[in-house]
Amino acid sequence: MFEDTHDGHILLTPGPTPIHPRAQRALMRPMLGHMDPEVFALNGEIQQGLRMMYGTEPEAFTALLAGTGSLGMEAGFANLVEAGDEVLVCANGSFGRRMAEMAARYGARVRLVTAPLGEAIDPADVAAHLGGVGMVAVVHGETSTGVLNPVPEIARLVRRSGALLTVDAVTTAGMEPFHMAEWGVDYAYTGAQKCLSAPPGLAPVAIGERAFARYQARRTPTPLWYCDFGGLRDYWVEHTYHHTVPVNLHFALHAALQAALEEGLEARQARVRLLGHAVVTALTPLGFTHYVKDPAARLPTVLALRLPPGFDDAAVRAALRAREISVTGGLGPTAGLIWRLGLMGEAARPAPYRALMLALEDLLGERGVVDRFEEALGAVPV
Ligand SMILES: *Cc1c(COP(=O)(O)O)cnc(C)c1O
């Protein structure tokens, strides 16, 4: 379960994550054309792998967009929203607010459902604002606060209302349970550099049948030509030219996705939980506490920890950076208040966190941090 794969700089950030060694090697493959039969075969395997990762219907349309996770977000609004549409956005952090901003730019009348910082969206608040709404958008795991939103409950309500549901799965798909078909999600996206540990520059998306039907019923063409759902189909299904896809990034993502599926999605979920438990066990006696109070609302892949009183956030992180360890602090209102430790993809391994524990013992003049970490990892061979 725990082959360690790190060398060089240690990334404990909530994205990008360390590149999987198989993805790193795949980047060395010689170039092939984007219309090459071998590339179409590889793309087909990627599409099949993404169906499994997202838990879609067997024939669902999946594809890669040539951009980061934010392009996956933007493509959803560009294709599924028209001027004047009512869109309900769940915004309890900076990525939820990014969704609201994008929806508005594509002409939506945006209704916001919010929650206090560090808390999950309440499905009852969603239910109360669904009248006349054509689409609901929610971030599954809010990276800015380490909060997991209750997507299955929200999806049940949205499906009953007839609205479409777009889910940001950037910190969850591939590492946490995600069941698009079973839950009733119509459009989902992630970024290659988060849970898959592939290089940044690709946004894997899944477009459900209802979302595609909505796209086909548009009164006006999708304003974002590059990510037009029909244009994507031309390339990914019809194998005709739309734009030149970044083939080398496809090679790397293919390798990372195969590695994830070979490891097993459930084994990956267990790996995240075990590492998270060990990190919390090691750091609690230093005065670190969970930022998200409700255990059910804690996002396992982004561990948000409140810093001990008097802890010099900037100085400690600068000292860690000097040792080639990158740790991310809070954002906006949580700056100086929390750390956000990434447990996505290859970051969720003992070696990089062991390096953090060792460095903290040394920098803070503490003892026992490493021992507690090792003990919590328990009998698992590391
Ligand atoms: C990282 C992230 C994004 C945006 O991805 P980029 O690859 O930076 O464009 C969107 N949503 C969430 C929840 C993220 O963590």
Short mmCIF file of C-alpha atoms and ligand atoms in Angstrom, two decimals:
data_model
loop_
_atom_site.label_atom_id
_atom_site.label_comp_id
_atom_site.label_asym_id
_atom_site.label_seq_id
_atom_site.Cartn_x
_atom_site.Cartn_y
_atom_site.Cartn_z
CA MET A 1 0.00 0.00 0.00
CA PHE A 2 2.82 2.39 0.83
CA GLU A 3 5.54 2.31 -1.74
CA ASP A 4 7.26 5.63 -1.35
CA THR A 5 8.05 7.55 -4.42
CA HIS A 6 9.54 10.85 -3.42
CA ASP A 7 12.68 12.65 -4.22
CA GLY A 8 13.46 16.33 -4.45
CA HIS A 9 11.10 18.99 -3.23
CA ILE A 10 8.35 17.82 -0.87
CA LEU A 11 4.92 19.14 -1.80
CA LEU A 12 2.39 18.92 1.02
CA THR A 13 0.18 21.53 -0.63
CA PRO A 14 -3.50 21.03 -1.51
CA GLY A 15 -2.44 20.95 -5.18
CA PRO A 16 -0.36 20.60 -7.14
CA THR A 17 0.62 17.19 -5.81
CA PRO A 18 3.87 15.29 -6.48
CA ILE A 19 3.77 13.77 -9.97
CA HIS A 20 3.35 9.99 -9.93
CA PRO A 21 6.58 8.31 -11.11
CA ARG A 22 4.70 6.48 -13.87
CA ALA A 23 3.28 9.81 -15.09
CA GLN A 24 6.75 11.35 -14.91
CA ARG A 25 8.13 8.56 -17.10
CA ALA A 26 5.24 8.86 -19.54
CA LEU A 27 6.25 12.47 -20.18
CA MET A 28 9.41 11.10 -21.81
CA ARG A 29 7.45 9.30 -24.54
CA PRO A 30 8.18 10.58 -28.03
CA MET A 31 5.56 12.85 -29.52
CA LEU A 32 2.69 11.47 -31.55
CA GLY A 33 0.09 13.40 -33.53
CA HIS A 34 -3.25 14.20 -31.93
CA MET A 35 -5.01 12.32 -34.79
CA ASP A 36 -2.78 9.22 -34.50
CA PRO A 37 -4.73 5.95 -34.04
CA GLU A 38 -2.52 5.11 -31.08
CA VAL A 39 -3.53 8.38 -29.40
CA PHE A 40 -7.21 7.69 -30.07
CA ALA A 41 -6.78 4.25 -28.48
CA LEU A 42 -5.08 5.81 -25.43
CA ASN A 43 -7.83 8.44 -25.23
CA GLY A 44 -10.40 5.64 -25.24
CA GLU A 45 -8.68 4.06 -22.23
CA ILE A 46 -8.62 7.43 -20.49
CA GLN A 47 -12.36 7.85 -21.13
CA GLN A 48 -13.04 4.39 -19.68
CA GLY A 49 -10.85 5.10 -16.65
CA LEU A 50 -12.66 8.37 -16.02
CA ARG A 51 -16.04 6.59 -16.12
CA MET A 52 -14.78 4.40 -13.29
CA MET A 53 -13.25 7.28 -11.37
CA TYR A 54 -16.46 9.31 -11.52
CA GLY A 55 -18.86 6.36 -11.18
CA THR A 56 -20.81 7.27 -14.32
CA GLU A 57 -23.30 5.32 -16.43
CA PRO A 58 -21.43 2.72 -18.53
CA GLU A 59 -21.56 4.73 -21.76
CA ALA A 60 -21.28 8.22 -20.27
CA PHE A 61 -19.30 10.85 -22.12
CA THR A 62 -15.98 11.68 -20.49
CA ALA A 63 -13.11 13.73 -21.88
CA LEU A 64 -10.09 15.86 -21.04
CA LEU A 65 -10.12 19.62 -21.50
CA ALA A 66 -6.81 21.29 -22.31
CA GLY A 67 -6.55 23.48 -19.24
CA THR A 68 -6.53 23.27 -15.45
CA GLY A 69 -9.45 22.51 -13.13
CA SER A 70 -10.86 26.00 -13.52
CA LEU A 71 -11.43 25.31 -17.21
CA GLY A 72 -13.54 22.32 -16.21
CA MET A 73 -15.55 24.68 -14.04
CA GLU A 74 -15.87 27.28 -16.79
CA ALA A 75 -16.84 24.76 -19.48
CA GLY A 76 -19.81 23.66 -17.38
CA PHE A 77 -21.23 27.16 -17.10
CA ALA A 78 -20.37 28.06 -20.70
CA ASN A 79 -22.28 25.08 -22.10
CA LEU A 80 -25.13 24.75 -19.62
CA VAL A 81 -26.09 28.35 -18.85
CA GLU A 82 -27.80 30.94 -21.06
CA ALA A 83 -28.52 34.58 -20.37
CA GLY A 84 -31.21 34.98 -17.74
CA ASP A 85 -31.06 31.41 -16.40
CA GLU A 86 -31.51 31.05 -12.65
CA VAL A 87 -28.46 29.29 -11.20
CA LEU A 88 -28.12 28.41 -7.53
CA VAL A 89 -24.50 28.32 -6.35
CA CYS A 90 -23.45 26.88 -3.01
CA ALA A 91 -20.63 29.14 -1.93
CA ASN A 92 -18.94 28.39 1.38
CA GLY A 93 -15.39 29.17 0.31
CA SER A 94 -13.30 30.68 -2.44
CA PHE A 95 -13.94 27.99 -5.06
CA GLY A 96 -17.70 28.24 -4.54
CA ARG A 97 -17.39 31.99 -5.05
CA ARG A 98 -15.36 31.37 -8.22
CA MET A 99 -18.29 29.31 -9.52
CA ALA A 100 -20.71 32.15 -8.79
CA GLU A 101 -18.46 34.62 -10.59
CA MET A 102 -18.23 32.40 -13.67
CA ALA A 103 -21.96 31.68 -13.77
CA ALA A 104 -22.64 35.43 -13.67
CA ARG A 105 -20.21 36.08 -16.52
CA TYR A 106 -22.17 33.64 -18.70
CA GLY A 107 -25.34 35.59 -18.00
CA ALA A 108 -26.85 33.60 -15.13
CA ARG A 109 -28.99 35.19 -12.45
CA VAL A 110 -27.08 33.80 -9.50
CA ARG A 111 -28.66 32.83 -6.19
CA LEU A 112 -26.18 32.13 -3.44
CA VAL A 113 -26.51 29.64 -0.64
CA THR A 114 -23.73 30.18 1.87
CA ALA A 115 -22.55 28.78 5.19
CA PRO A 116 -20.25 30.18 7.88
CA LEU A 117 -16.55 29.66 7.16
CA GLY A 118 -15.48 26.14 8.10
CA GLU A 119 -19.02 24.76 7.91
CA ALA A 120 -20.77 22.68 5.26
CA ILE A 121 -23.71 23.80 3.13
CA ASP A 122 -27.02 22.84 4.75
CA PRO A 123 -29.15 20.88 2.25
CA ALA A 124 -32.26 22.48 3.78
CA ASP A 125 -30.98 25.88 2.59
CA VAL A 126 -30.63 24.47 -0.91
CA ALA A 127 -34.16 23.03 -0.76
CA ALA A 128 -35.53 26.40 0.28
CA HIS A 129 -34.12 28.18 -2.81
CA LEU A 130 -34.76 25.68 -5.62
CA GLY A 131 -37.92 27.22 -7.10
CA GLY A 132 -37.38 28.20 -10.73
CA VAL A 133 -33.72 27.18 -10.69
CA GLY A 134 -32.31 25.56 -13.85
CA MET A 135 -28.97 24.51 -12.42
CA VAL A 136 -27.32 24.04 -9.04
CA ALA A 137 -23.54 24.16 -8.61
CA VAL A 138 -21.61 22.95 -5.57
CA VAL A 139 -18.00 22.30 -4.64
CA HIS A 140 -17.70 18.80 -3.17
CA GLY A 141 -14.51 19.45 -1.20
CA GLU A 142 -13.82 23.16 -0.54
CA THR A 143 -10.03 23.43 -0.62
CA SER A 144 -9.99 26.90 0.93
CA THR A 145 -11.44 25.66 4.24
CA GLY A 146 -11.12 21.85 4.22
CA VAL A 147 -14.90 21.39 4.22
CA LEU A 148 -16.72 18.46 2.59
CA ASN A 149 -20.18 19.46 1.34
CA PRO A 150 -23.00 16.87 1.50
CA VAL A 151 -23.30 16.28 -2.25
CA PRO A 152 -25.42 13.07 -2.09
CA GLU A 153 -28.09 14.85 0.01
CA ILE A 154 -28.00 17.96 -2.17
CA ALA A 155 -28.17 15.82 -5.32
CA ARG A 156 -31.32 14.06 -4.10
CA LEU A 157 -33.08 17.40 -3.63
CA VAL A 158 -31.88 18.81 -6.93
CA ARG A 159 -32.92 15.73 -8.92
CA ARG A 160 -36.44 15.98 -7.50
CA SER A 161 -36.63 19.63 -8.62
CA GLY A 162 -35.63 18.84 -12.20
CA ALA A 163 -32.62 21.17 -12.15
CA LEU A 164 -29.19 20.11 -13.37
CA LEU A 165 -26.39 19.55 -10.86
CA THR A 166 -22.77 20.55 -11.48
CA VAL A 167 -20.22 19.30 -8.96
CA ASP A 168 -16.62 20.45 -8.51
CA ALA A 169 -14.89 17.14 -7.79
CA VAL A 170 -11.36 18.56 -7.84
CA THR A 171 -10.38 17.42 -4.33
CA THR A 172 -12.50 14.28 -4.28
CA ALA A 173 -12.77 12.28 -7.53
CA GLY A 174 -10.10 9.59 -7.56
CA MET A 175 -9.44 9.77 -3.83
CA GLU A 176 -12.83 9.98 -2.11
CA PRO A 177 -16.18 8.28 -2.84
CA PHE A 178 -17.73 9.84 -5.96
CA HIS A 179 -20.76 8.19 -7.59
CA MET A 180 -22.04 10.39 -10.34
CA ALA A 181 -24.78 8.10 -11.67
CA GLU A 182 -25.95 6.83 -8.30
CA TRP A 183 -26.09 10.32 -6.77
CA GLY A 184 -27.58 12.06 -9.82
CA VAL A 185 -24.77 14.43 -10.78
CA ASP A 186 -25.04 15.83 -14.32
CA TYR A 187 -21.64 17.45 -14.81
CA ALA A 188 -18.41 16.92 -12.87
CA TYR A 189 -14.82 18.01 -13.33
CA THR A 190 -11.42 17.84 -11.68
CA GLY A 191 -7.84 18.93 -12.37
CA ALA A 192 -5.04 16.53 -13.34
CA GLN A 193 -2.64 17.89 -10.69
CA LYS A 194 -4.83 17.16 -7.65
CA CYS A 195 -5.99 13.64 -6.73
CA LEU A 196 -4.47 11.98 -9.82
CA SER A 197 -0.94 13.36 -9.32
CA ALA A 198 -0.52 14.07 -13.04
CA PRO A 199 1.01 17.29 -14.35
CA PRO A 200 -1.24 20.38 -14.37
CA GLY A 201 -2.84 21.33 -17.68
CA LEU A 202 -5.75 18.90 -18.09
CA ALA A 203 -9.28 18.95 -16.71
CA PRO A 204 -10.97 15.53 -16.77
CA VAL A 205 -14.73 16.01 -17.14
CA ALA A 206 -17.83 13.80 -17.15
CA ILE A 207 -20.93 15.04 -18.95
CA GLY A 208 -24.14 13.19 -18.13
CA GLU A 209 -26.99 12.63 -20.60
CA ARG A 210 -29.23 15.31 -19.09
CA ALA A 211 -26.42 17.84 -19.29
CA PHE A 212 -25.79 16.97 -22.90
CA ALA A 213 -29.50 17.31 -23.67
CA ARG A 214 -29.50 20.75 -22.07
CA TYR A 215 -26.53 21.73 -24.23
CA GLN A 216 -28.33 20.50 -27.36
CA ALA A 217 -31.43 22.54 -26.49
CA ARG A 218 -29.47 25.82 -26.31
CA ARG A 219 -31.05 28.81 -28.08
CA THR A 220 -27.60 30.28 -28.72
CA PRO A 221 -24.23 28.60 -29.42
CA THR A 222 -21.89 27.98 -26.48
CA PRO A 223 -19.90 31.22 -26.17
CA LEU A 224 -16.68 29.34 -25.29
CA TRP A 225 -15.87 27.72 -28.64
CA TYR A 226 -12.80 25.86 -27.32
CA CYS A 227 -14.82 23.76 -24.85
CA ASP A 228 -18.09 23.43 -26.78
CA PHE A 229 -19.54 20.05 -25.78
CA GLY A 230 -20.28 19.26 -29.44
CA GLY A 231 -16.72 20.12 -30.42
CA LEU A 232 -15.43 17.82 -27.68
CA ARG A 233 -17.61 15.04 -29.02
CA ASP A 234 -16.25 15.60 -32.53
CA TYR A 235 -12.77 14.77 -31.30
CA TRP A 236 -13.39 12.27 -28.49
CA VAL A 237 -16.22 10.27 -30.12
CA GLU A 238 -16.14 10.99 -33.87
CA HIS A 239 -12.34 11.25 -34.00
CA THR A 240 -12.42 14.34 -36.18
CA TYR A 241 -10.23 17.38 -35.67
CA HIS A 242 -11.37 20.09 -33.26
CA HIS A 243 -8.15 21.43 -31.72
CA THR A 244 -4.69 20.01 -31.07
CA VAL A 245 -4.82 18.21 -27.75
CA PRO A 246 -1.67 18.20 -25.54
CA VAL A 247 -0.72 14.60 -26.33
CA ASN A 248 2.20 14.44 -23.88
CA LEU A 249 -0.07 15.44 -21.03
CA HIS A 250 -2.52 12.75 -22.17
CA PHE A 251 0.32 10.19 -21.90
CA ALA A 252 1.06 11.29 -18.35
CA LEU A 253 -2.56 11.43 -17.23
CA HIS A 254 -3.20 7.99 -18.73
CA ALA A 255 -0.33 6.56 -16.68
CA ALA A 256 -1.48 8.27 -13.47
CA LEU A 257 -5.08 7.17 -13.97
CA GLN A 258 -4.07 3.55 -14.63
CA ALA A 259 -1.92 3.62 -11.47
CA ALA A 260 -4.86 4.94 -9.44
CA LEU A 261 -7.25 2.28 -10.75
CA GLU A 262 -4.70 -0.49 -10.21
CA GLU A 263 -4.22 0.64 -6.61
CA GLY A 264 -8.00 0.69 -6.26
CA LEU A 265 -10.23 3.62 -5.40
CA GLU A 266 -11.12 2.15 -2.01
CA ALA A 267 -7.49 1.51 -1.12
CA ARG A 268 -6.80 5.16 -1.94
CA GLN A 269 -9.59 6.29 0.38
CA ALA A 270 -8.11 4.14 3.15
CA ARG A 271 -4.64 5.57 2.51
CA VAL A 272 -5.92 9.15 2.91
CA ARG A 273 -7.66 8.31 6.18
CA LEU A 274 -4.68 6.52 7.68
CA LEU A 275 -2.27 9.33 6.81
CA GLY A 276 -4.70 11.97 8.07
CA HIS A 277 -5.10 10.10 11.34
CA ALA A 278 -1.33 9.80 11.78
CA VAL A 279 -0.75 13.50 11.06
CA VAL A 280 -3.44 14.59 13.54
CA THR A 281 -2.14 12.17 16.18
CA ALA A 282 1.38 13.51 15.79
CA LEU A 283 0.45 17.21 15.82
CA THR A 284 -2.35 17.37 18.40
CA PRO A 285 0.01 17.46 21.43
CA LEU A 286 1.70 20.52 19.84
CA GLY A 287 -1.62 22.36 20.05
CA PHE A 288 -2.91 21.89 16.49
CA THR A 289 -6.69 21.33 16.35
CA HIS A 290 -9.21 20.59 13.62
CA TYR A 291 -10.42 23.79 11.98
CA VAL A 292 -13.66 22.12 10.85
CA LYS A 293 -15.56 21.29 14.03
CA ASP A 294 -18.14 18.87 12.65
CA PRO A 295 -16.31 15.57 11.92
CA ALA A 296 -18.82 14.77 9.14
CA ALA A 297 -17.89 18.02 7.37
CA ARG A 298 -14.13 17.36 7.33
CA LEU A 299 -12.63 16.89 3.88
CA PRO A 300 -10.15 14.00 4.25
CA THR A 301 -7.98 15.10 1.30
CA VAL A 302 -7.33 18.63 2.60
CA LEU A 303 -6.59 18.55 6.30
CA ALA A 304 -7.32 22.02 7.73
CA LEU A 305 -5.61 22.45 11.09
CA ARG A 306 -5.90 25.47 13.35
CA LEU A 307 -2.43 26.58 14.46
CA PRO A 308 -1.41 26.51 18.14
CA PRO A 309 -1.70 29.87 19.97
CA GLY A 310 1.41 31.97 19.41
CA PHE A 311 2.60 29.82 16.50
CA ASP A 312 4.63 31.89 14.02
CA ASP A 313 3.03 30.68 10.81
CA ALA A 314 5.12 32.70 8.35
CA ALA A 315 8.46 31.97 10.04
CA VAL A 316 7.84 28.23 10.39
CA ARG A 317 6.67 27.85 6.81
CA ALA A 318 9.66 29.85 5.55
CA ALA A 319 12.00 27.60 7.57
CA LEU A 320 10.25 24.53 6.13
CA ARG A 321 10.55 25.97 2.63
CA ALA A 322 14.31 26.38 3.21
CA ARG A 323 14.34 22.60 3.80
CA GLU A 324 12.41 22.07 0.58
CA ILE A 325 9.11 21.33 2.28
CA SER A 326 6.09 23.29 1.03
CA VAL A 327 3.14 23.69 3.37
CA THR A 328 0.14 25.91 2.59
CA GLY A 329 -1.42 28.32 5.06
CA GLY A 330 -4.90 29.78 5.14
CA LEU A 331 -6.57 31.96 2.50
CA GLY A 332 -8.05 35.39 3.17
CA PRO A 333 -9.81 35.27 6.54
CA THR A 334 -7.99 32.10 7.59
CA ALA A 335 -4.49 33.38 6.72
CA GLY A 336 -2.20 33.01 9.73
CA LEU A 337 -4.89 30.93 11.45
CA ILE A 338 -4.68 27.52 9.75
CA TRP A 339 -2.54 25.15 7.69
CA ARG A 340 -4.06 23.20 4.85
CA LEU A 341 -2.19 19.93 4.46
CA GLY A 342 -2.77 18.16 1.16
CA LEU A 343 -3.53 14.44 1.27
CA MET A 344 -4.31 14.05 -2.41
CA GLY A 345 -2.63 11.58 -4.72
CA GLU A 346 1.07 11.01 -4.05
CA ALA A 347 1.08 13.55 -1.21
CA ALA A 348 -0.78 11.00 0.93
CA ARG A 349 2.31 8.86 1.56
CA PRO A 350 4.34 8.37 4.75
CA ALA A 351 7.67 9.66 3.42
CA PRO A 352 6.72 13.29 2.74
CA TYR A 353 4.85 13.60 6.04
CA ARG A 354 7.64 11.87 7.92
CA ALA A 355 9.92 14.60 6.54
CA LEU A 356 7.52 17.25 7.87
CA MET A 357 7.40 15.64 11.33
CA LEU A 358 11.18 15.45 11.51
CA ALA A 359 11.56 19.07 10.45
CA LEU A 360 8.96 20.25 12.98
CA GLU A 361 10.67 18.39 15.84
CA ASP A 362 13.86 20.13 14.91
CA LEU A 363 12.47 23.62 14.24
CA LEU A 364 10.18 23.73 17.28
CA GLY A 365 12.53 21.88 19.62
CA GLU A 366 9.87 19.24 20.26
CA ARG A 367 10.19 15.52 20.87
CA GLY A 368 7.96 12.59 20.07
CA VAL A 369 6.35 13.98 16.94
CA VAL A 370 7.92 11.41 14.64
CA ASP A 371 7.32 8.58 17.11
CA ARG A 372 3.64 9.41 17.41
CA PHE A 373 3.37 9.62 13.63
CA GLU A 374 5.02 6.21 13.14
CA GLU A 375 2.98 4.63 15.88
CA ALA A 376 -0.29 5.88 14.43
CA LEU A 377 0.65 4.42 11.06
CA GLY A 378 0.76 1.23 13.08
CA ALA A 379 1.56 -2.17 11.75
CA VAL A 380 1.16 -1.00 8.18
CA PRO A 381 4.41 -1.74 6.35
CA VAL A 382 6.00 1.54 5.34
C1 LIG B 1 -7.57 23.62 -7.31
C2 LIG B 1 -9.07 23.75 -7.34
C3 LIG B 1 -9.77 24.29 -8.44
C4 LIG B 1 -9.11 24.99 -9.59
O1 LIG B 1 -8.18 24.29 -10.20
P1 LIG B 1 -6.98 24.97 -11.03
O2 LIG B 1 -6.35 23.72 -11.53
O3 LIG B 1 -6.15 25.75 -10.09
O4 LIG B 1 -7.56 25.77 -12.12
C5 LIG B 1 -11.14 24.29 -8.42
N1 LIG B 1 -11.83 23.79 -7.38
C6 LIG B 1 -11.21 23.28 -6.30
C7 LIG B 1 -12.03 22.75 -5.18
C8 LIG B 1 -9.80 23.24 -6.24
O5 LIG B 1 -9.19 22.74 -5.17
#
